[in-house]
Amino acid sequence: MITVTKPYLPERAKLDKYIDRIYDTCRLTNDGPLVRELTRRLEEYLGVKHLLLVANGTLALQIAYRALGITGTALTTPFSFVATSSTLIWEGITPKYVDIDPETFNMDPGLVERSITDDTTAIIPVHVFGNPCEVERIDEIAKKNDLKVIYDAAHTFGVRYKGESILNHGDAATLSFHATKTYHTIEGGAIAFKEKEALDRARLLINFGITGPDKIEGLGINAKMNEFQAAMGLAVLDSIDHIVEKRSQVWRYYHERLKDSFQLQKWNPHATNNYGYFPVLFKDEEALLRCQKRLNERDIYPRRYFYPSLDSVEYIRGERMEVSRDIAGKVLCLPVYAEITKPTMNQVIRNI
Ligand code: T4K
């Protein structure tokens, strides 16, 4: 079976080197030495200053909203994984959608300002499939209107924009280290904060608001990453250049053969890619469904990331977003992972 992705598993010996340390110390969680080491190494690798590791990318969003005091209404995109919106609702914040650009698939910055109302406190854009948003325009609108910006950067591990980490834009940027991502810690995530004060507040939030054995300073929850997640994260990080290189070969192979027949996502010209996804836009939903069926019959399972457009989800019920609905109906993400073979890619290409 060929699936849309396949997690990278490091060699057992490389992983065991880290797991042995857990067995030696019996330290399994609660800000242990592997989580600390991974934090340091990721700050260095990614080029960020105030990084907090958490249990998953969903909690990363929730903690970021709390740490930055987001309330009322937040502007966000309907073309994303459901977690971008569900976390807002979970935190009592109302998502209000801004439609997307039909070529980049990211929030259209030209539509942001007209959506701001008195109770808007934040903008939550997504760098969809790792493709950076127009960050300068968004950051400028936020500054002018005194709004916070939290980028859902779940897909952007290692992506650089104008030579710097994309995570350095906004008041915070959140990552997902889920097994399906280019870089993973099985489950996991992180928040890169602009200000150290926000990082300090978030550090309290992820550990029940506890500051010492006998002291509870405020409301918190449990969003900690554990030592086994960090062990996997360290082992995967040891191979990250190899993973990205292999994925880039797959991505380029598809790109070369499909670029003249399909509309592909328009990539930000100032940004690198981590080759997490290969979205293809069909001429209509019918063509997509026909192709999906043909591939499924051959035991190949691409995915409709992101479908449905979130403004059509019953419990979210946003204003209708025409562009997002159109794109969501036509996008199919092809299988991309380090060990995919050329015959398999050829089979995918032949059948689409
Ligand atoms: N924001 C954005 C923009 C996101 O895309 C996401 C997550 C989040 C926030 C939240 O972050 P997390 O809380 O998840 O850290 C997957 C992932 O579960 C999810 O992390 C990801 N985005 C989303 C885009 O995709 P599914 O429902 O597609 O996963 P699943 O289990 O169907 O896996 C896809 C394929 O991968 C399977 O067909 C087989 C393969 N697979 C998967 C797993 C889990 C394996 O081979 N082994 C595995 O262990 O959501």
PDB file of C-alpha atoms and ligand atoms in Angstrom, residues 1-7 55-61 79-85 87 126-129 152-155 174-181 186-189 277 301-303 305-306, ligand 1:
ATOM      1  CA  MET A   1       0.000   0.000   0.000  1.00  0.00           C
ATOM      2  CA  ILE A   2       1.352   3.442  -0.975  1.00  0.00           C
ATOM      3  CA  THR A   3       0.140   6.178   1.353  1.00  0.00           C
ATOM      4  CA  VAL A   4       0.435   9.961   1.168  1.00  0.00           C
ATOM      5  CA  THR A   5       3.344   9.805   3.555  1.00  0.00           C
ATOM      6  CA  LYS A   6       5.384   7.371   5.601  1.00  0.00           C
ATOM      7  CA  PRO A   7       7.134   8.435   8.783  1.00  0.00           C
ATOM      8  CA  ALA A  55       3.160  17.467  23.246  1.00  0.00           C
ATOM      9  CA  ASN A  56       1.698  18.187  19.783  1.00  0.00           C
ATOM     10  CA  GLY A  57       1.028  20.928  17.251  1.00  0.00           C
ATOM     11  CA  THR A  58      -2.570  21.394  18.381  1.00  0.00           C
ATOM     12  CA  LEU A  59      -1.545  22.220  21.941  1.00  0.00           C
ATOM     13  CA  ALA A  60       1.161  24.470  20.496  1.00  0.00           C
ATOM     14  CA  LEU A  61      -1.597  26.624  18.990  1.00  0.00           C
ATOM     15  CA  PHE A  79      -7.984  26.215   3.867  1.00  0.00           C
ATOM     16  CA  SER A  80      -6.113  24.316   6.565  1.00  0.00           C
ATOM     17  CA  PHE A  81      -6.167  21.242   8.752  1.00  0.00           C
ATOM     18  CA  VAL A  82      -9.114  21.488  11.126  1.00  0.00           C
ATOM     19  CA  ALA A  83      -6.836  22.084  14.151  1.00  0.00           C
ATOM     20  CA  THR A  84      -6.187  25.693  13.104  1.00  0.00           C
ATOM     21  CA  SER A  85      -9.859  26.544  13.674  1.00  0.00           C
ATOM     22  CA  THR A  87      -8.166  25.197  18.682  1.00  0.00           C
ATOM     23  CA  VAL A 126      -1.155  29.260   7.948  1.00  0.00           C
ATOM     24  CA  HIS A 127       1.938  28.702   5.798  1.00  0.00           C
ATOM     25  CA  VAL A 128       0.041  26.097   3.795  1.00  0.00           C
ATOM     26  CA  PHE A 129       2.129  23.040   2.795  1.00  0.00           C
ATOM     27  CA  ASP A 152       0.356  28.218  12.203  1.00  0.00           C
ATOM     28  CA  ALA A 153       3.686  27.033  10.822  1.00  0.00           C
ATOM     29  CA  ALA A 154       2.882  23.333  11.313  1.00  0.00           C
ATOM     30  CA  HIS A 155       4.318  22.466   7.879  1.00  0.00           C
ATOM     31  CA  THR A 174       3.786  27.039  15.942  1.00  0.00           C
ATOM     32  CA  LEU A 175       5.150  23.778  14.544  1.00  0.00           C
ATOM     33  CA  SER A 176       3.794  20.239  14.389  1.00  0.00           C
ATOM     34  CA  PHE A 177       6.194  17.334  14.812  1.00  0.00           C
ATOM     35  CA  HIS A 178       3.540  14.713  14.035  1.00  0.00           C
ATOM     36  CA  ALA A 179       4.713  11.407  12.548  1.00  0.00           C
ATOM     37  CA  THR A 180       3.454  12.455   9.112  1.00  0.00           C
ATOM     38  CA  LYS A 181       5.665  15.547   8.947  1.00  0.00           C
ATOM     39  CA  ILE A 186       6.121  10.744  16.857  1.00  0.00           C
ATOM     40  CA  GLU A 187       3.654  13.283  18.255  1.00  0.00           C
ATOM     41  CA  GLY A 188       4.995  16.683  19.181  1.00  0.00           C
ATOM     42  CA  GLY A 189       5.147  20.353  18.457  1.00  0.00           C
ATOM     43  CA  TYR A 277       3.706  17.910   0.436  1.00  0.00           C
ATOM     44  CA  TYR A 301      -3.699   6.560  -1.411  1.00  0.00           C
ATOM     45  CA  PRO A 302      -3.057  10.258  -2.011  1.00  0.00           C
ATOM     46  CA  ARG A 303      -4.933  12.593   0.360  1.00  0.00           C
ATOM     47  CA  TYR A 305      -5.460  17.924   2.121  1.00  0.00           C
ATOM     48  CA  PHE A 306      -7.387  20.086   2.895  1.00  0.00           C
TER      49      PHE A 306
HETATM   50  N1  T4K B   1      -2.051  22.934  11.952  1.00  0.00           N
HETATM   51  C1  T4K B   1      -1.893  22.401  10.735  1.00  0.00           C
HETATM   52  C2  T4K B   1      -1.845  23.309   9.559  1.00  0.00           C
HETATM   53  C3  T4K B   1      -1.754  21.012  10.586  1.00  0.00           C
HETATM   54  O1  T4K B   1      -1.614  20.471   9.351  1.00  0.00           O
HETATM   55  C4  T4K B   1      -1.785  20.188  11.726  1.00  0.00           C
HETATM   56  C5  T4K B   1      -1.671  18.745  11.601  1.00  0.00           C
HETATM   57  C6  T4K B   1      -1.945  20.809  12.992  1.00  0.00           C
HETATM   58  C7  T4K B   1      -2.072  22.191  13.067  1.00  0.00           C
HETATM   59  C8  T4K B   1      -1.998  20.019  14.259  1.00  0.00           C
HETATM   60  O2  T4K B   1      -0.752  19.409  14.566  1.00  0.00           O
HETATM   61  P1  T4K B   1      -0.731  18.016  15.416  1.00  0.00           P
HETATM   62  O3  T4K B   1      -1.543  18.252  16.672  1.00  0.00           O
HETATM   63  O4  T4K B   1      -1.266  16.911  14.543  1.00  0.00           O
HETATM   64  O5  T4K B   1       0.740  17.859  15.734  1.00  0.00           O
HETATM   65  C9  T4K B   1      -2.422  14.162   9.569  1.00  0.00           C
HETATM   66  C10 T4K B   1      -1.743  14.449  10.884  1.00  0.00           C
HETATM   67  O6  T4K B   1      -2.285  13.677  11.951  1.00  0.00           O
HETATM   68  C11 T4K B   1      -1.721  15.881  11.278  1.00  0.00           C
HETATM   69  O7  T4K B   1      -0.618  16.046  12.155  1.00  0.00           O
HETATM   70  C12 T4K B   1      -1.506  16.808  10.093  1.00  0.00           C
HETATM   71  N2  T4K B   1      -1.602  18.203  10.445  1.00  0.00           N
HETATM   72  C13 T4K B   1      -2.491  16.502   8.989  1.00  0.00           C
HETATM   73  C14 T4K B   1      -2.281  17.378   7.795  1.00  0.00           C
HETATM   74  O8  T4K B   1      -2.325  15.155   8.599  1.00  0.00           O
HETATM   75  P2  T4K B   1      -4.336  12.532   8.921  1.00  0.00           P
HETATM   76  O9  T4K B   1      -5.694  12.372   9.460  1.00  0.00           O
HETATM   77  O10 T4K B   1      -4.165  12.728   7.486  1.00  0.00           O
HETATM   78  O11 T4K B   1      -3.365  11.332   9.400  1.00  0.00           O
HETATM   79  P3  T4K B   1      -3.412   9.797   8.990  1.00  0.00           P
HETATM   80  O12 T4K B   1      -3.311   9.018  10.256  1.00  0.00           O
HETATM   81  O13 T4K B   1      -4.536   9.512   8.082  1.00  0.00           O
HETATM   82  O14 T4K B   1      -2.022   9.611   8.241  1.00  0.00           O
HETATM   83  C15 T4K B   1      -1.834   9.866   6.852  1.00  0.00           C
HETATM   84  C16 T4K B   1      -1.055   8.713   6.251  1.00  0.00           C
HETATM   85  O15 T4K B   1       0.232   8.626   6.822  1.00  0.00           O
HETATM   86  C17 T4K B   1      -1.693   7.364   6.487  1.00  0.00           C
HETATM   87  O16 T4K B   1      -2.496   7.038   5.387  1.00  0.00           O
HETATM   88  C18 T4K B   1      -0.528   6.402   6.602  1.00  0.00           C
HETATM   89  C19 T4K B   1       0.644   7.264   6.989  1.00  0.00           C
HETATM   90  N3  T4K B   1       1.018   7.043   8.386  1.00  0.00           N
HETATM   91  C20 T4K B   1       0.440   7.780   9.378  1.00  0.00           C
HETATM   92  C21 T4K B   1       0.776   7.559  10.682  1.00  0.00           C
HETATM   93  C22 T4K B   1       0.130   8.360  11.790  1.00  0.00           C
HETATM   94  C23 T4K B   1       1.953   6.051   8.671  1.00  0.00           C
HETATM   95  O17 T4K B   1       2.467   5.374   7.762  1.00  0.00           O
HETATM   96  N4  T4K B   1       2.309   5.865   9.970  1.00  0.00           N
HETATM   97  C24 T4K B   1       1.763   6.573  10.994  1.00  0.00           C
HETATM   98  O18 T4K B   1       2.140   6.364  12.169  1.00  0.00           O
HETATM   99  O19 T4K B   1      -3.737  13.771   9.730  1.00  0.00           O
END
